[in-house]
């Protein structure tokens, strides 16, 4: 029976692999390749990007030449390592086909902790905001927050005047529009691209999900053996143990 060690990104990996029909997948920051091996077991054609010699695209994602667009992009525990988040997400947008599937997983540790290599801290509002600024419509995104934060969505275009810009307006946009600050919602031009009401001070916190469904049970159509897996995080948080069943 096939066995996998999936310490991070487990719930997103199951939903991404089983709930979306894709063929080619770009695995950004593939590391030891366990996610890639899992997807390949279920007949995905996976191309890896990593700074390890075994990667299909060897090097930093921002530096390597990506000569194709892909049906899907998988990016687990990579975004928090990026100094240039906007450029990173812009390149993901270009590498993903319109209607393709994007899965991003990030940690949820306190921003008060100093962790080697982790130079950004993430929440549901901030992740969606950054994706919208890169041109993604997150209004139908599936989001799960457990011991990590997972987001999966199809690429739908989100045109707006701040898309791809290096600097973003805040409340000062009221001055440019010559209206009173108290009458201004600086998110009005992009609020339809969020999966929650986007207003100044909007907060989405704690464990929970948006458009995810049952995160403890996943169904797969396959004649293959259902694999087993182990995860250090599931050992720590057994209440989040998922089950795989056949359709």
GROMACS .gro file of C-alpha atoms in nm:
model
  247
    1UNK     CA    1   0.000   0.000   0.000
    2UNK     CA    2   0.142   0.344  -0.092
    3UNK     CA    3   0.242   0.557   0.204
    4UNK     CA    4   0.318   0.929   0.223
    5UNK     CA    5   0.466   1.162   0.483
    6UNK     CA    6   0.267   1.487   0.462
    7UNK     CA    7   0.359   1.711   0.753
    8UNK     CA    8   0.231   2.031   0.593
    9UNK     CA    9  -0.049   2.109   0.349
   10UNK     CA   10  -0.238   1.783   0.404
   11UNK     CA   11  -0.598   1.909   0.381
   12UNK     CA   12  -0.520   2.134   0.087
   13UNK     CA   13  -0.338   1.851  -0.092
   14UNK     CA   14  -0.638   1.619  -0.059
   15UNK     CA   15  -0.889   1.880  -0.178
   16UNK     CA   16  -0.660   2.007  -0.456
   17UNK     CA   17  -0.593   1.654  -0.587
   18UNK     CA   18  -0.941   1.506  -0.552
   19UNK     CA   19  -1.184   1.795  -0.610
   20UNK     CA   20  -1.034   1.959  -0.919
   21UNK     CA   21  -0.978   1.813  -1.264
   22UNK     CA   22  -0.630   1.917  -1.371
   23UNK     CA   23  -0.352   1.759  -1.574
   24UNK     CA   24  -0.034   1.967  -1.551
   25UNK     CA   25   0.072   2.101  -1.210
   26UNK     CA   26   0.358   2.335  -1.121
   27UNK     CA   27   0.482   2.256  -0.769
   28UNK     CA   28   0.664   2.566  -0.643
   29UNK     CA   29   0.909   2.495  -0.364
   30UNK     CA   30   0.874   2.118  -0.398
   31UNK     CA   31   1.138   2.036  -0.136
   32UNK     CA   32   1.176   1.662  -0.088
   33UNK     CA   33   0.898   1.601  -0.342
   34UNK     CA   34   0.640   1.426  -0.125
   35UNK     CA   35   0.352   1.644  -0.248
   36UNK     CA   36   0.466   1.587  -0.605
   37UNK     CA   37   0.482   1.211  -0.548
   38UNK     CA   38   0.128   1.212  -0.404
   39UNK     CA   39  -0.017   1.402  -0.699
   40UNK     CA   40   0.168   1.181  -0.946
   41UNK     CA   41   0.023   0.874  -0.779
   42UNK     CA   42  -0.317   1.012  -0.883
   43UNK     CA   43  -0.200   1.065  -1.242
   44UNK     CA   44  -0.113   1.434  -1.237
   45UNK     CA   45   0.178   1.550  -1.451
   46UNK     CA   46   0.378   1.750  -1.197
   47UNK     CA   47   0.671   1.983  -1.267
   48UNK     CA   48   0.875   2.092  -0.967
   49UNK     CA   49   1.054   2.421  -0.895
   50UNK     CA   50   1.310   2.414  -0.618
   51UNK     CA   51   1.668   2.489  -0.526
   52UNK     CA   52   1.742   2.116  -0.510
   53UNK     CA   53   1.912   1.928  -0.793
   54UNK     CA   54   1.615   1.694  -0.847
   55UNK     CA   55   1.377   1.974  -0.945
   56UNK     CA   56   1.249   2.004  -1.303
   57UNK     CA   57   1.312   2.379  -1.281
   58UNK     CA   58   1.625   2.427  -1.071
   59UNK     CA   59   1.655   2.755  -0.884
   60UNK     CA   60   1.452   3.029  -0.720
   61UNK     CA   61   1.104   3.060  -0.873
   62UNK     CA   62   1.153   3.432  -0.938
   63UNK     CA   63   1.474   3.364  -1.129
   64UNK     CA   64   1.394   3.054  -1.334
   65UNK     CA   65   1.235   3.081  -1.678
   66UNK     CA   66   0.887   2.928  -1.680
   67UNK     CA   67   0.809   2.860  -2.045
   68UNK     CA   68   0.458   2.721  -2.007
   69UNK     CA   69   0.126   2.792  -1.847
   70UNK     CA   70  -0.011   2.518  -1.623
   71UNK     CA   71  -0.353   2.378  -1.539
   72UNK     CA   72  -0.275   2.415  -1.171
   73UNK     CA   73  -0.014   2.560  -0.934
   74UNK     CA   74   0.067   2.415  -0.593
   75UNK     CA   75   0.258   2.637  -0.349
   76UNK     CA   76   0.286   2.504   0.007
   77UNK     CA   77   0.478   2.689   0.279
   78UNK     CA   78   0.675   2.899   0.032
   79UNK     CA   79   0.509   3.242   0.036
   80UNK     CA   80   0.632   3.320   0.389
   81UNK     CA   81   0.991   3.290   0.262
   82UNK     CA   82   0.952   3.557  -0.009
   83UNK     CA   83   1.103   3.903   0.023
   84UNK     CA   84   0.915   4.017  -0.289
   85UNK     CA   85   0.564   3.884  -0.236
   86UNK     CA   86   0.403   4.099  -0.505
   87UNK     CA   87   0.649   3.991  -0.775
   88UNK     CA   88   0.613   3.630  -0.664
   89UNK     CA   89   0.231   3.634  -0.695
   90UNK     CA   90   0.246   3.826  -1.023
   91UNK     CA   91   0.463   3.549  -1.169
   92UNK     CA   92   0.225   3.282  -1.039
   93UNK     CA   93  -0.059   3.465  -1.213
   94UNK     CA   94   0.127   3.456  -1.545
   95UNK     CA   95   0.220   3.088  -1.509
   96UNK     CA   96  -0.139   2.974  -1.443
   97UNK     CA   97  -0.394   2.925  -1.720
   98UNK     CA   98  -0.716   3.123  -1.702
   99UNK     CA   99  -0.959   2.894  -1.520
  100UNK     CA  100  -0.667   2.700  -1.374
  101UNK     CA  101  -0.644   2.607  -1.006
  102UNK     CA  102  -0.419   2.775  -0.751
  103UNK     CA  103  -0.348   2.625  -0.408
  104UNK     CA  104  -0.147   2.821  -0.152
  105UNK     CA  105  -0.068   2.707   0.203
  106UNK     CA  106   0.103   2.929   0.461
  107UNK     CA  107   0.178   2.900   0.834
  108UNK     CA  108  -0.028   3.080   1.096
  109UNK     CA  109   0.227   3.128   1.373
  110UNK     CA  110   0.234   3.450   1.574
  111UNK     CA  111   0.403   3.746   1.408
  112UNK     CA  112   0.578   3.801   1.745
  113UNK     CA  113   0.794   3.492   1.688
  114UNK     CA  114   1.124   3.507   1.503
  115UNK     CA  115   1.144   3.199   1.281
  116UNK     CA  116   1.437   3.134   1.045
  117UNK     CA  117   1.337   3.199   0.684
  118UNK     CA  118   0.986   3.323   0.767
  119UNK     CA  119   0.980   3.693   0.684
  120UNK     CA  120   0.606   3.753   0.647
  121UNK     CA  121   0.307   3.663   0.864
  122UNK     CA  122  -0.026   3.566   0.711
  123UNK     CA  123  -0.399   3.584   0.781
  124UNK     CA  124  -0.705   3.520   0.566
  125UNK     CA  125  -0.760   3.894   0.492
  126UNK     CA  126  -0.394   3.959   0.407
  127UNK     CA  127  -0.360   3.653   0.184
  128UNK     CA  128  -0.674   3.743  -0.011
  129UNK     CA  129  -0.571   4.110  -0.034
  130UNK     CA  130  -0.232   4.024  -0.181
  131UNK     CA  131  -0.387   3.781  -0.430
  132UNK     CA  132  -0.644   4.039  -0.541
  133UNK     CA  133  -0.367   4.292  -0.595
  134UNK     CA  134  -0.196   4.035  -0.820
  135UNK     CA  135  -0.514   4.010  -1.030
  136UNK     CA  136  -0.691   3.709  -0.877
  137UNK     CA  137  -1.064   3.710  -0.803
  138UNK     CA  138  -1.085   3.542  -0.459
  139UNK     CA  139  -1.463   3.572  -0.422
  140UNK     CA  140  -1.515   3.197  -0.471
  141UNK     CA  141  -1.197   3.083  -0.295
  142UNK     CA  142  -1.209   2.782  -0.063
  143UNK     CA  143  -1.026   2.867   0.258
  144UNK     CA  144  -0.942   2.654   0.562
  145UNK     CA  145  -0.762   2.770   0.876
  146UNK     CA  146  -0.641   2.501   1.116
  147UNK     CA  147  -0.277   2.478   1.229
  148UNK     CA  148  -0.203   2.637   0.891
  149UNK     CA  149  -0.390   2.848   0.637
  150UNK     CA  150  -0.496   2.692   0.305
  151UNK     CA  151  -0.655   2.864   0.006
  152UNK     CA  152  -0.766   2.702  -0.321
  153UNK     CA  153  -0.939   2.878  -0.609
  154UNK     CA  154  -0.976   2.890  -0.983
  155UNK     CA  155  -0.806   3.172  -1.167
  156UNK     CA  156  -1.064   3.430  -1.264
  157UNK     CA  157  -0.949   3.773  -1.367
  158UNK     CA  158  -0.988   4.068  -1.129
  159UNK     CA  159  -0.927   4.391  -1.322
  160UNK     CA  160  -0.876   4.708  -1.115
  161UNK     CA  161  -0.649   5.013  -1.117
  162UNK     CA  162  -0.418   4.893  -0.835
  163UNK     CA  163  -0.345   4.558  -0.994
  164UNK     CA  164   0.026   4.486  -1.019
  165UNK     CA  165   0.131   4.819  -0.869
  166UNK     CA  166   0.433   4.836  -0.638
  167UNK     CA  167   0.262   5.068  -0.389
  168UNK     CA  168  -0.101   5.055  -0.276
  169UNK     CA  169  -0.331   5.334  -0.160
  170UNK     CA  170  -0.490   5.335   0.185
  171UNK     CA  171  -0.732   5.587   0.324
  172UNK     CA  172  -0.532   5.861   0.148
  173UNK     CA  173  -0.716   5.764  -0.170
  174UNK     CA  174  -0.998   5.983  -0.035
  175UNK     CA  175  -0.781   6.289  -0.096
  176UNK     CA  176  -0.724   6.191  -0.457
  177UNK     CA  177  -1.098   6.143  -0.507
  178UNK     CA  178  -1.175   6.468  -0.320
  179UNK     CA  179  -1.425   6.310  -0.082
  180UNK     CA  180  -1.445   6.293   0.297
  181UNK     CA  181  -1.247   6.010   0.457
  182UNK     CA  182  -1.547   5.903   0.668
  183UNK     CA  183  -1.749   5.857   0.347
  184UNK     CA  184  -1.478   5.649   0.180
  185UNK     CA  185  -1.439   5.274   0.153
  186UNK     CA  186  -1.090   5.227   0.005
  187UNK     CA  187  -1.184   4.872  -0.091
  188UNK     CA  188  -1.490   4.964  -0.297
  189UNK     CA  189  -1.314   4.902  -0.630
  190UNK     CA  190  -1.204   4.550  -0.524
  191UNK     CA  191  -1.448   4.440  -0.250
  192UNK     CA  192  -1.636   4.211  -0.491
  193UNK     CA  193  -1.318   4.004  -0.531
  194UNK     CA  194  -1.308   3.901  -0.161
  195UNK     CA  195  -1.491   3.598  -0.013
  196UNK     CA  196  -1.594   3.807   0.290
  197UNK     CA  197  -1.710   4.170   0.335
  198UNK     CA  198  -1.402   4.382   0.263
  199UNK     CA  199  -1.420   4.699   0.471
  200UNK     CA  200  -1.156   4.888   0.669
  201UNK     CA  201  -1.093   4.684   0.984
  202UNK     CA  202  -1.251   4.364   0.853
  203UNK     CA  203  -1.131   4.068   1.057
  204UNK     CA  204  -1.147   3.694   0.990
  205UNK     CA  205  -0.978   3.508   1.274
  206UNK     CA  206  -0.970   3.176   1.456
  207UNK     CA  207  -1.008   2.824   1.319
  208UNK     CA  208  -1.271   2.788   1.050
  209UNK     CA  209  -1.346   2.768   0.681
  210UNK     CA  210  -1.497   2.960   0.391
  211UNK     CA  211  -1.645   2.761   0.098
  212UNK     CA  212  -1.438   2.454   0.196
  213UNK     CA  213  -1.697   2.199   0.300
  214UNK     CA  214  -1.623   1.898   0.519
  215UNK     CA  215  -1.250   1.920   0.590
  216UNK     CA  216  -1.243   1.587   0.771
  217UNK     CA  217  -1.360   1.373   0.476
  218UNK     CA  218  -1.242   1.369   0.115
  219UNK     CA  219  -1.367   1.157  -0.175
  220UNK     CA  220  -1.160   1.027  -0.465
  221UNK     CA  221  -1.254   0.852  -0.788
  222UNK     CA  222  -0.987   0.587  -0.842
  223UNK     CA  223  -0.932   0.217  -0.887
  224UNK     CA  224  -0.599   0.243  -0.710
  225UNK     CA  225  -0.533   0.160  -0.349
  226UNK     CA  226  -0.621   0.441  -0.110
  227UNK     CA  227  -0.286   0.555   0.028
  228UNK     CA  228  -0.198   0.590   0.391
  229UNK     CA  229  -0.016   0.890   0.530
  230UNK     CA  230   0.151   1.018   0.840
  231UNK     CA  231   0.183   1.378   0.958
  232UNK     CA  232   0.358   1.528   1.257
  233UNK     CA  233   0.094   1.800   1.272
  234UNK     CA  234  -0.193   1.551   1.279
  235UNK     CA  235  -0.015   1.381   1.568
  236UNK     CA  236  -0.019   1.716   1.749
  237UNK     CA  237  -0.374   1.808   1.639
  238UNK     CA  238  -0.563   1.476   1.607
  239UNK     CA  239  -0.899   1.655   1.581
  240UNK     CA  240  -0.795   1.758   1.230
  241UNK     CA  241  -0.735   1.401   1.107
  242UNK     CA  242  -0.896   1.367   0.760
  243UNK     CA  243  -1.042   1.050   0.609
  244UNK     CA  244  -1.020   0.945   0.243
  245UNK     CA  245  -1.311   0.749   0.087
  246UNK     CA  246  -1.403   0.638  -0.264
  247UNK     CA  247  -1.688   0.798  -0.455
   0.00000   0.00000   0.00000
